[in-house]
Amino acid sequence: MVNRTSSPNSVFSVEQIYNSSRLQKLYKTSSLDPDPNATYDRTAFAELIGNFEQQCDAKKLSSPYAYTTYSRKEALHLARAIKKHLKSDQPSSLPSSTSASHLPHLPSLATIFSEANLKKLEKHTASPERIGASAESTIPKPSDHREIPKIQPHPPAAQPVKCGSTLTLGKATLAQNIHRTVLYPKYMFKNCLPAICEAVSIMYRDLRDHEWKPSKIFASNVPLKLSSVASFAGKKAPGYSCQLTFTKKFDDRARFETIFYELCEESGMADPFSMGCVRWNDDITLLNEYSPAFTDVPGDHYIPNSRSYYAEGSKFKHVHIAIEMFESDETTIMQAHLPGRAWDGTSCFNFTKELVHRYYSDDAEAERSPVFRANEMIKMRDDSREKFDSMWNILSWAWKVPFNVYSNQSGLCWQKASAEAGIDGYKEIPKELCHVNFSDTQSKKLAAALKIHKTSSSKGVVAPTAALIFAGVHAFKIELGEFPYTVPMQASLQTRSFEPAFQERRFVGDWLVGVLHKVRTWGRSLGLKTYTVDDAQQFYEDLVEGLATTDKSVQDAFYSRVLGKLKGGAAAFEKTPCYPGNSRLNDSLFFNNYGYRTIHEDSGCVGFNWSGAGKVGINCILINGRICCSIASTQLPLTKVEEIRDTFKEILLAMMNGEDGDAAVKRITVERH
């Protein structure tokens, strides 16, 4: 459990001190000069600290000191010592300035150790004592001066430490509330009616052009043909970024690349060698090795000078698929950037799965593989097509479209007004993300605990998906103060609305819809009701049943996709301002669970992470027996995303240890307040 209050033993690593200011992103990179406005990467910052500590020469300091831990009091002393040194006229022994010219968004030391930040730090200062350190120390000394290998796995004790209100969103002032209330109708007047008109006109045009049959609109979207389109929806590929963690190297690089380009060609790319890219980063040393003991994995845990794999995707907009490889003796990181504006998310996963599978299989596997043959092997079920094409079902959904778009625009305009008024947590920002990747032992323990968890469900057990949704909803509520408007649950029609059913789901294509689960009811908003484990379990059971029978919720999700502005992709269609489904994505909990998946056992795959959309997105997968969860946001600062991650994890750990989920949420809520 993460303790948000001050504790005498609370410590910060240098990395955490560095990252604490990363939210500001106000300063451009400059050379590594000894002045308050210089910017530093983690290695240079660690070397800088080493110059003050004078324990050993700079060459040995870059890695050992990167994760040295300090109490809050020591961090305060360290900050002031560095500021004082930088303002002095002493000659500097700082690192040379040539290594940082390419580093993006590095905060300056003036930003890191501003007076405001120092006051916040001092306010929450704990006892100056630290385990293994002297209370009389003016400038903190590392607790262990032994030479440490260049790459260090994080020990469990190095899990992120919170420091109370300094990491939470600021409360809106009266003036800010008045300001956004004035701005809100202006934005609604400007944006709402045009969005409604656009949604209605697109819906009418597409139905008219396809004989009033939504199934034909769906069939007209051919993902593999889109693989060769230079741009999609006005944006260049890729669009879907993910990170895979392995404990083995891919030694035969020629074979790996041959298979990669074969897959690009099979996927429909006209010129695989110009539209695909493989990059081996032998000159980059991983910051950390994989360790099952370290579950709270930040976006920049492995790759130096990188905010996250999602941010790295922007480097590859000239290609449709890119694979970046980073290897050490014990850990291999694959960052894959795939055409998520043409394929759904499962299909993007399946491309990487097939790449690894063929690498470890015989050459005949390419001939046997069904991955790109979905159009030949499956077709929409007749009963599903009849329901999708029923004029009564279409009209039952269509009359709600103006209100749905109004609702979405209301949330979007409230966000814009709040951001312009300067209220924390509303401004659209580059996506921030973090992860909690459970070990195989923890994953099995959670599955076993859920089988005996108390529930009124007719099934008699709590499904893992239900537990993950439950934890996500309450992490949102505890950290942001209100329930999410909906949970847009990502679901595939491939195995339910198409036949024959292939349970392994190896195909590449696009079958994604977003089924809505309304959470923020009047009863819950007024505190008359709460969201229970049984509520999550009931939704999961209804979802499975609805997908099997193509019920109204699935029909609405289908229409919202095929009759919207974008017709598919990895949830790209859900992000448009005129999206005709009532999702309020910027006010909701975007949720995706790939469920049980495998990647070739010989590869040593121990992790798969990718990020979701909206105010808060939680993406989960059970990969090779390990539950991997990504928490992301395009509105909230990283510290708040990490707090949501910590609460999400805390709820799951409580259930894992046999505590009733509803009771655990009550306990955690009381502890937070």
XYZ file of C-alpha atoms in Angstrom:
673
model
C 0.000 0.000 0.000
C 1.304 3.457 -0.900
C 1.390 5.849 2.023
C 0.644 9.389 0.931
C 1.676 10.964 4.234
C 5.127 11.968 5.389
C 7.192 9.219 6.891
C 10.648 9.349 8.474
C 11.797 6.612 6.121
C 10.308 8.093 2.954
C 12.990 8.490 0.307
C 13.364 9.960 -3.166
C 15.706 8.652 -5.813
C 17.606 11.068 -7.982
C 15.449 9.873 -10.841
C 12.327 10.844 -8.908
C 13.771 14.265 -8.065
C 14.484 14.733 -11.759
C 11.082 13.468 -12.879
C 9.175 15.563 -10.347
C 9.668 18.649 -12.494
C 9.088 16.981 -15.821
C 5.489 18.162 -15.908
C 6.504 21.714 -16.647
C 8.326 21.011 -19.942
C 8.936 24.739 -20.374
C 12.603 24.770 -21.227
C 14.278 23.843 -24.468
C 17.425 21.745 -24.363
C 20.627 23.658 -23.927
C 24.227 22.655 -23.425
C 25.397 21.211 -20.112
C 26.806 24.417 -18.678
C 27.054 25.135 -14.943
C 24.287 27.701 -14.741
C 20.743 27.567 -13.342
C 19.183 27.509 -16.791
C 21.122 24.496 -18.056
C 19.305 21.253 -18.730
C 20.456 17.791 -17.735
C 19.622 14.252 -18.634
C 19.544 11.718 -15.792
C 23.126 10.570 -16.295
C 24.489 14.101 -16.324
C 22.385 14.997 -13.297
C 23.744 11.981 -11.440
C 27.291 13.015 -12.318
C 26.546 16.524 -11.118
C 25.523 15.134 -7.729
C 28.673 13.061 -7.682
C 30.751 16.231 -8.026
C 29.263 17.534 -4.801
C 29.609 14.265 -2.946
C 33.225 13.825 -4.106
C 33.082 10.084 -3.588
C 34.670 8.893 -6.824
C 35.430 10.096 -10.310
C 32.655 10.939 -12.746
C 33.095 7.833 -14.880
C 31.919 5.636 -12.035
C 29.102 7.897 -10.969
C 26.777 7.865 -13.973
C 24.995 4.619 -13.131
C 25.509 4.038 -9.385
C 24.066 7.412 -8.436
C 21.140 7.396 -10.837
C 18.963 5.618 -8.281
C 20.609 6.676 -5.005
C 17.867 7.408 -2.490
C 17.495 10.441 -0.252
C 15.133 11.499 2.504
C 13.068 14.623 1.892
C 15.338 16.620 4.194
C 18.433 15.436 2.365
C 16.853 16.176 -1.012
C 16.196 19.704 0.237
C 19.808 20.132 1.343
C 21.014 18.691 -1.948
C 18.860 21.090 -3.943
C 20.120 24.120 -2.058
C 23.723 22.979 -2.296
C 23.460 22.630 -6.060
C 21.760 26.007 -6.417
C 24.429 27.669 -4.305
C 27.203 26.043 -6.321
C 25.667 27.054 -9.633
C 25.414 30.680 -8.517
C 29.042 30.769 -7.400
C 32.074 31.614 -9.524
C 33.803 28.296 -8.866
C 35.251 26.480 -11.874
C 32.993 23.636 -12.846
C 33.847 19.981 -13.282
C 30.488 19.267 -14.843
C 30.071 16.973 -17.866
C 30.727 18.345 -21.312
C 27.951 20.047 -23.215
C 27.958 17.921 -26.332
C 25.824 15.023 -25.148
C 22.532 16.777 -24.528
C 21.877 18.705 -27.695
C 19.359 16.160 -28.945
C 17.459 15.602 -25.724
C 13.818 16.832 -25.777
C 11.883 18.516 -22.962
C 14.602 18.417 -20.305
C 13.790 20.701 -17.367
C 16.421 23.151 -16.227
C 17.917 23.064 -12.756
C 16.251 26.406 -12.168
C 12.947 24.658 -12.774
C 13.813 21.627 -10.664
C 15.005 23.683 -7.721
C 12.829 26.759 -7.985
C 12.007 28.496 -4.746
C 8.393 27.356 -5.040
C 9.451 23.732 -5.374
C 11.893 24.066 -2.493
C 9.135 25.472 -0.278
C 6.827 22.610 -1.216
C 9.588 20.134 -0.477
C 10.380 21.798 2.840
C 6.694 21.786 3.807
C 6.579 18.022 3.464
C 10.036 17.368 4.865
C 10.355 14.310 7.059
C 12.991 13.601 9.656
C 16.523 14.208 8.334
C 17.398 10.683 9.266
C 17.600 8.025 6.605
C 18.357 4.355 6.937
C 22.100 4.037 6.596
C 22.733 7.810 6.620
C 23.862 10.254 9.251
C 21.475 12.932 10.470
C 24.363 15.423 10.578
C 25.004 15.109 6.851
C 24.710 18.502 5.177
C 24.942 17.157 1.633
C 23.509 13.654 1.323
C 25.840 10.719 0.930
C 24.825 7.593 -0.940
C 24.089 4.683 1.331
C 26.378 2.298 -0.518
C 29.668 3.300 -2.210
C 30.414 -0.072 -3.759
C 30.855 -0.095 -7.510
C 27.518 -0.981 -9.074
C 27.072 -2.575 -12.510
C 26.119 -0.221 -15.301
C 22.582 -1.550 -15.573
C 20.636 -1.860 -12.351
C 17.307 -3.572 -11.766
C 15.129 -1.594 -9.385
C 14.821 -3.305 -6.000
C 11.357 -3.473 -4.461
C 12.300 -0.730 -2.000
C 12.755 1.712 -4.853
C 9.071 1.837 -5.672
C 7.844 5.421 -6.179
C 7.211 7.358 -3.004
C 4.352 9.854 -2.846
C 4.541 13.068 -0.868
C 0.975 14.043 -0.259
C -0.667 17.109 -1.690
C 2.374 18.281 -3.662
C 1.575 15.654 -6.286
C -2.199 16.178 -6.467
C -4.177 18.513 -8.697
C -4.743 22.011 -7.397
C -8.289 22.895 -6.373
C -10.055 25.389 -8.632
C -10.434 28.830 -7.104
C -13.710 30.733 -7.083
C -12.381 33.041 -9.807
C -11.416 30.055 -11.974
C -14.832 28.439 -11.522
C -16.555 31.664 -12.548
C -14.191 32.048 -15.496
C -14.894 28.587 -16.917
C -18.630 28.969 -16.306
C -18.523 32.085 -18.482
C -16.373 30.426 -21.140
C -18.396 27.187 -21.356
C -21.429 28.582 -23.261
C -19.079 30.353 -25.673
C -17.433 27.062 -26.595
C -20.776 25.271 -26.791
C -22.190 27.948 -29.097
C -19.122 27.713 -31.318
C -18.734 23.925 -31.493
C -21.864 22.019 -30.527
C -24.300 22.691 -33.372
C -21.671 22.234 -36.128
C -20.663 18.885 -34.592
C -24.290 17.717 -34.420
C -24.891 18.729 -38.038
C -21.722 16.975 -39.156
C -22.646 13.760 -37.330
C -26.186 13.697 -38.726
C -25.039 14.464 -42.270
C -22.370 11.740 -42.189
C -24.893 9.231 -40.856
C -27.451 10.086 -43.577
C -24.868 10.144 -46.384
C -23.343 6.781 -45.480
C -26.687 5.032 -45.070
C -27.933 6.439 -48.371
C -24.767 5.454 -50.241
C -24.807 1.880 -48.890
C -28.483 1.007 -49.433
C -29.363 1.784 -45.802
C -27.391 -1.242 -44.639
C -24.718 -0.581 -41.976
C -23.220 -4.035 -42.575
C -22.213 -2.883 -46.077
C -20.513 0.178 -44.629
C -18.579 -2.126 -42.323
C -17.625 -4.416 -45.231
C -16.404 -1.436 -47.298
C -13.690 -0.790 -44.695
C -10.800 -3.025 -45.840
C -7.973 -2.693 -43.295
C -5.336 -4.463 -45.393
C -5.910 -2.071 -48.296
C -5.504 0.815 -45.877
C -2.079 -0.612 -45.017
C -0.767 0.901 -48.247
C -2.475 4.295 -47.986
C 0.056 7.107 -47.644
C -1.986 8.753 -44.898
C -5.125 7.837 -43.016
C -7.709 10.337 -41.773
C -5.284 13.105 -42.623
C -2.574 11.618 -40.424
C 0.414 9.519 -41.285
C 0.893 6.059 -39.844
C 1.692 4.349 -37.480
C -0.757 5.396 -34.718
C -0.440 2.424 -32.306
C 2.671 2.086 -30.129
C 3.485 -0.740 -27.749
C 6.396 -2.139 -25.775
C 7.306 -5.800 -25.393
C 9.782 -7.057 -22.791
C 11.815 -10.234 -23.342
C 14.472 -12.034 -21.332
C 16.249 -13.300 -24.473
C 17.962 -11.699 -27.450
C 16.999 -12.071 -31.086
C 20.458 -13.218 -32.154
C 19.678 -13.924 -35.817
C 18.983 -10.376 -36.916
C 18.960 -11.225 -40.613
C 16.175 -13.758 -40.045
C 14.258 -11.287 -37.888
C 14.368 -8.597 -40.563
C 13.512 -11.026 -43.376
C 10.393 -12.153 -41.519
C 9.455 -8.564 -40.686
C 9.494 -7.435 -44.319
C 7.633 -10.588 -45.394
C 4.879 -9.708 -42.929
C 4.771 -6.131 -44.208
C 4.310 -7.433 -47.748
C 1.638 -9.939 -46.708
C -0.244 -7.171 -44.888
C -0.778 -5.348 -48.176
C 2.041 -2.823 -48.181
C 3.037 -1.929 -51.739
C 6.685 -1.271 -50.843
C 7.625 -3.030 -47.579
C 11.195 -1.724 -47.547
C 10.151 1.930 -47.653
C 6.990 1.520 -45.577
C 8.546 -0.672 -42.866
C 11.572 -0.078 -40.657
C 13.676 -2.101 -38.198
C 16.215 -0.301 -36.046
C 18.771 -1.984 -33.746
C 20.010 0.441 -31.090
C 23.304 -1.147 -30.122
C 24.725 2.192 -29.017
C 22.048 2.645 -26.341
C 22.465 1.059 -22.910
C 19.315 0.099 -21.051
C 18.746 1.958 -17.808
C 17.438 -1.158 -16.061
C 17.189 -4.887 -16.512
C 13.847 -6.637 -16.273
C 13.010 -7.692 -12.732
C 9.766 -9.451 -11.703
C 10.154 -7.797 -8.289
C 9.655 -4.346 -9.810
C 6.002 -3.973 -10.793
C 5.568 -0.174 -11.032
C 7.214 0.406 -14.388
C 7.443 4.048 -15.545
C 7.282 4.885 -19.230
C 11.003 5.715 -19.277
C 12.109 2.751 -17.177
C 14.294 1.113 -19.801
C 15.271 3.579 -22.525
C 17.407 6.652 -21.676
C 16.309 10.104 -22.835
C 12.881 8.763 -23.768
C 9.589 9.806 -22.196
C 7.768 6.642 -23.309
C 7.316 4.282 -26.225
C 4.230 6.283 -27.183
C 6.280 9.472 -27.500
C 8.888 7.614 -29.565
C 6.252 6.800 -32.187
C 6.477 10.362 -33.508
C 9.927 9.551 -34.920
C 8.447 7.092 -37.410
C 5.695 8.999 -39.161
C 7.430 8.451 -42.495
C 6.747 4.696 -42.279
C 3.705 2.519 -41.608
C 5.335 -0.021 -39.293
C 8.506 0.446 -37.257
C 10.294 -1.876 -34.831
C 12.946 -0.523 -32.470
C 15.118 -3.006 -30.597
C 17.141 -2.364 -27.436
C 19.152 -5.269 -26.030
C 21.358 -6.142 -23.094
C 22.637 -9.539 -22.008
C 19.509 -10.192 -19.935
C 16.754 -7.939 -21.308
C 15.413 -7.106 -24.754
C 12.957 -4.263 -25.267
C 10.947 -4.171 -28.486
C 9.075 -0.957 -29.194
C 6.628 -1.475 -32.061
C 4.798 1.302 -33.903
C 1.941 -0.105 -35.977
C -0.878 1.151 -38.279
C -3.476 1.694 -35.580
C -5.479 4.003 -37.815
C -6.148 1.067 -40.168
C -6.046 -1.998 -37.884
C -7.682 -2.528 -34.517
C -5.531 -2.971 -31.431
C -5.741 -6.764 -31.329
C -4.499 -6.867 -34.913
C -1.525 -4.680 -34.020
C -0.735 -7.078 -31.187
C -1.130 -10.009 -33.590
C 1.462 -8.551 -35.959
C 4.114 -8.513 -33.218
C 2.979 -11.954 -32.024
C 3.316 -13.355 -35.547
C 6.729 -11.755 -35.996
C 8.065 -13.464 -32.878
C 6.202 -16.706 -33.620
C 7.701 -17.071 -37.094
C 11.161 -16.194 -35.808
C 11.040 -19.196 -33.467
C 9.215 -21.526 -35.921
C 10.231 -23.337 -39.088
C 10.002 -21.581 -42.442
C 6.858 -23.490 -43.426
C 4.911 -21.534 -40.798
C 4.529 -18.647 -43.254
C 2.533 -20.871 -45.600
C 0.321 -22.205 -42.820
C -0.338 -18.867 -41.126
C -3.911 -17.519 -41.376
C -2.980 -14.087 -40.006
C -3.763 -12.044 -43.121
C -6.499 -14.307 -44.523
C -9.488 -13.226 -42.442
C -11.548 -12.209 -45.468
C -11.161 -15.723 -46.875
C -11.834 -17.599 -43.665
C -14.577 -15.779 -41.723
C -17.743 -13.858 -42.534
C -20.396 -12.009 -40.562
C -23.119 -14.247 -39.121
C -26.485 -13.924 -40.824
C -28.359 -13.240 -37.580
C -25.907 -10.479 -36.639
C -26.199 -8.920 -40.100
C -29.987 -8.932 -39.891
C -29.927 -7.130 -36.546
C -27.371 -4.578 -37.706
C -29.383 -3.885 -40.889
C -32.796 -3.728 -39.195
C -34.323 -0.324 -39.970
C -36.094 -0.331 -36.599
C -32.775 -0.872 -34.789
C -31.115 1.843 -36.868
C -33.858 4.393 -36.126
C -33.924 3.416 -32.432
C -30.287 4.482 -32.288
C -30.299 7.337 -34.813
C -32.802 9.562 -32.999
C -30.401 9.727 -30.027
C -27.431 10.898 -32.101
C -28.034 14.662 -31.641
C -28.188 14.249 -27.866
C -25.135 11.942 -27.876
C -23.060 14.485 -29.781
C -24.403 17.260 -27.512
C -23.293 15.246 -24.477
C -19.840 14.621 -25.947
C -19.464 18.284 -26.898
C -20.615 19.334 -23.434
C -17.783 17.360 -21.868
C -15.291 18.592 -24.449
C -16.302 22.242 -24.102
C -16.226 22.025 -20.309
C -12.696 20.677 -20.607
C -11.651 23.504 -22.933
C -13.231 26.146 -20.703
C -11.577 24.672 -17.612
C -8.199 24.548 -19.353
C -8.472 28.181 -20.475
C -9.415 29.162 -16.914
C -6.171 27.560 -15.751
C -7.711 24.703 -13.742
C -5.426 21.691 -13.252
C -6.196 18.428 -15.013
C -8.051 19.713 -18.071
C -5.449 20.969 -20.519
C -4.772 18.673 -23.483
C -1.160 17.515 -23.138
C 1.132 14.915 -24.707
C 0.077 11.539 -23.363
C 1.543 10.571 -19.986
C 1.620 6.913 -19.019
C 2.907 4.399 -16.520
C 2.399 0.700 -15.843
C 1.844 -1.954 -13.233
C 3.075 -5.308 -14.494
C 2.340 -8.121 -12.067
C 4.522 -11.207 -11.827
C 3.197 -14.610 -12.848
C 2.910 -15.537 -9.153
C 0.822 -12.449 -8.367
C -1.337 -13.010 -11.450
C -2.116 -16.578 -10.408
C -2.814 -15.434 -6.863
C -5.341 -12.852 -8.087
C -7.090 -15.395 -10.305
C -7.348 -17.836 -7.393
C -8.643 -15.144 -5.018
C -11.345 -14.051 -7.462
C -12.682 -17.595 -7.700
C -13.621 -17.489 -4.022
C -14.509 -13.779 -3.823
C -17.987 -13.059 -2.482
C -20.457 -12.284 -5.259
C -24.162 -12.513 -5.982
C -23.405 -13.380 -9.602
C -25.082 -16.452 -11.033
C -21.636 -17.585 -12.155
C -20.469 -17.727 -8.552
C -17.078 -16.173 -9.331
C -15.668 -12.753 -10.151
C -14.104 -12.588 -13.600
C -10.625 -10.990 -13.810
C -11.992 -8.447 -16.309
C -14.679 -7.434 -13.803
C -12.064 -7.021 -11.055
C -9.901 -4.850 -13.319
C -12.875 -2.654 -14.281
C -13.907 -2.359 -10.632
C -10.393 -1.325 -9.582
C -10.163 1.154 -12.465
C -13.508 2.813 -11.719
C -12.645 3.320 -8.060
C -9.074 4.471 -8.761
C -10.664 7.130 -10.990
C -13.173 8.041 -8.264
C -10.691 8.145 -5.373
C -8.072 10.180 -7.210
C -10.291 12.514 -9.270
C -13.223 12.929 -6.896
C -16.023 11.626 -9.133
C -17.013 8.498 -10.987
C -16.219 8.291 -14.697
C -19.167 9.173 -16.915
C -18.913 5.858 -18.752
C -16.536 2.989 -19.290
C -16.148 2.689 -23.080
C -15.265 -1.003 -23.108
C -13.296 -2.072 -26.153
C -14.628 -5.328 -27.592
C -14.054 -7.336 -30.755
C -16.833 -8.728 -32.938
C -14.467 -11.228 -34.516
C -15.282 -14.296 -32.429
C -18.935 -13.446 -31.707
C -20.479 -11.828 -34.779
C -18.390 -13.718 -37.328
C -18.161 -17.389 -38.199
C -16.529 -19.778 -37.897
C -15.058 -18.695 -34.558
C -11.280 -18.902 -34.179
C -10.690 -18.529 -30.462
C -6.972 -17.888 -30.853
C -7.759 -14.641 -32.710
C -4.577 -14.504 -34.798
C -6.107 -12.431 -37.607
C -5.080 -8.929 -38.639
C -8.020 -6.717 -39.565
C -10.520 -4.480 -37.791
C -13.474 -5.724 -35.726
C -13.355 -3.274 -32.803
C -16.363 -1.555 -31.237
C -16.711 0.446 -28.027
C -19.546 -0.854 -25.820
C -20.622 1.742 -23.258
C -21.052 0.999 -19.564
C -22.755 3.922 -17.776
C -21.235 4.500 -14.350
C -22.001 8.085 -13.276
C -25.663 7.755 -12.368
C -27.596 10.298 -10.274
C -27.656 7.866 -7.360
C -23.874 7.460 -7.391
C -23.264 11.173 -7.924
C -25.407 12.014 -4.884
C -23.741 9.344 -2.756
C -26.903 7.248 -2.480
C -25.261 4.320 -4.215
C -21.752 3.214 -5.015
C -20.128 1.011 -7.624
C -19.711 -2.560 -6.401
C -17.865 -5.664 -7.488
C -21.250 -7.136 -8.401
C -21.934 -4.145 -10.667
C -18.694 -4.778 -12.540
C -19.363 -8.517 -12.719
C -22.900 -7.946 -14.007
C -21.591 -5.626 -16.712
C -19.023 -8.225 -17.762
C -21.643 -10.967 -17.964
C -24.006 -8.696 -19.905
C -21.154 -7.794 -22.258
C -20.316 -11.429 -23.016
C -23.983 -12.262 -23.516
C -24.579 -9.142 -25.599
C -21.675 -9.913 -27.932
C -22.977 -13.445 -28.403
C -26.531 -12.315 -29.200
C -25.792 -8.894 -30.797
C -27.959 -7.100 -28.262
C -28.867 -3.410 -28.201
C -25.632 -2.262 -26.528
C -23.571 -3.998 -29.223
C -25.821 -2.638 -31.984
C -25.364 0.902 -30.649
C -21.592 0.403 -30.483
C -21.564 -0.925 -34.052
C -23.594 2.005 -35.413
C -21.444 4.520 -33.527
C -18.434 3.163 -35.372
C -19.674 2.546 -38.929
C -21.877 5.675 -39.047
C -19.267 7.950 -37.532
C -16.636 10.126 -39.189
C -13.904 7.500 -38.930
C -14.853 3.917 -39.715
C -12.323 1.967 -37.700
C -8.823 1.635 -36.328
C -7.477 1.115 -32.826
C -10.173 3.256 -31.145
C -9.343 6.210 -33.440
C -13.017 6.417 -34.422
C -14.008 7.095 -30.799
C -11.935 10.274 -30.549
C -13.642 12.458 -33.164
C -15.578 15.538 -31.924
C -18.695 14.361 -33.786
C -18.559 10.751 -32.520
C -22.247 9.656 -32.428
C -21.987 7.430 -29.336
C -22.542 8.928 -25.868
C -19.071 8.122 -24.517
C -17.791 11.535 -23.266
C -14.302 10.124 -23.732
C -12.611 13.108 -22.080
C -14.737 12.523 -18.956
C -14.652 8.734 -18.860
C -12.522 5.675 -18.176
C -11.419 4.180 -21.486
C -10.912 0.470 -20.818
C -9.465 -2.403 -22.806
C -8.601 -5.929 -21.752
C -7.059 -8.231 -24.358
C -7.501 -11.112 -21.941
C -5.424 -14.277 -22.198
C -2.754 -14.004 -24.893
C 0.517 -15.753 -25.588
C 3.726 -14.972 -27.420
C 6.040 -17.861 -28.338
C 7.332 -19.389 -25.112
C 10.907 -19.639 -26.425
C 11.082 -15.847 -26.691
C 10.982 -15.245 -22.939
C 8.272 -12.598 -23.323
C 7.428 -11.234 -19.866
C 5.592 -8.019 -20.681
C 3.370 -6.239 -23.186
C 2.187 -2.664 -22.705
C 0.257 -0.188 -24.831
C -1.765 2.869 -23.920
C -5.386 3.973 -24.186
C -7.176 7.200 -24.991
C -9.022 9.933 -23.115
C -8.920 11.436 -19.655
C -7.929 8.108 -18.147
C -7.214 4.988 -20.159
C -6.465 1.580 -18.664
C -5.273 -1.202 -20.976
C -4.762 -4.722 -19.626
C -3.535 -8.053 -20.939
C -2.652 -11.462 -19.490
C 0.503 -12.154 -21.475
C 2.214 -15.500 -20.937
C 0.614 -15.743 -17.489
C 1.405 -12.176 -16.356
C -1.133 -9.368 -15.954
C 0.262 -6.201 -17.524
C -1.662 -2.948 -17.110
C -1.010 0.478 -18.635
C -2.537 3.658 -17.207
C -2.475 6.755 -19.420
C -3.975 10.210 -19.814
C -3.916 13.078 -22.295
C -5.145 15.546 -19.647
C -3.547 14.658 -16.330
C 0.084 15.208 -15.294
C 2.278 12.166 -14.833
C 2.201 12.388 -11.050
C -1.594 12.116 -11.027
C -1.498 9.241 -13.531
C 0.915 7.460 -11.204
C -1.396 8.067 -8.248
C -4.271 6.501 -10.201
C -1.969 3.587 -11.001
C -1.030 3.172 -7.345
C -4.661 3.145 -6.187
C -5.642 0.751 -8.993
C -2.830 -1.556 -7.901
C -3.686 -1.228 -4.213
C -7.270 -2.359 -4.804
C -6.119 -5.356 -6.845
C -3.506 -6.309 -4.238
C -6.169 -6.188 -1.531
C -8.397 -8.521 -3.536
C -5.368 -10.667 -4.297
C -4.785 -11.049 -0.563
C -8.360 -12.172 0.066
C -9.944 -8.868 1.096
C -13.436 -8.151 -0.171
C -13.187 -5.615 -3.017
C -15.999 -3.378 -1.751
C -14.540 -3.375 1.763
C -11.073 -2.603 0.394
C -12.389 0.442 -1.481
C -14.113 1.748 1.662
C -10.928 1.311 3.674
C -8.719 2.993 1.058
C -11.166 5.880 0.667
C -11.110 6.529 4.428
C -7.303 6.365 4.491
C -7.026 8.855 1.612
C -9.265 11.391 3.330
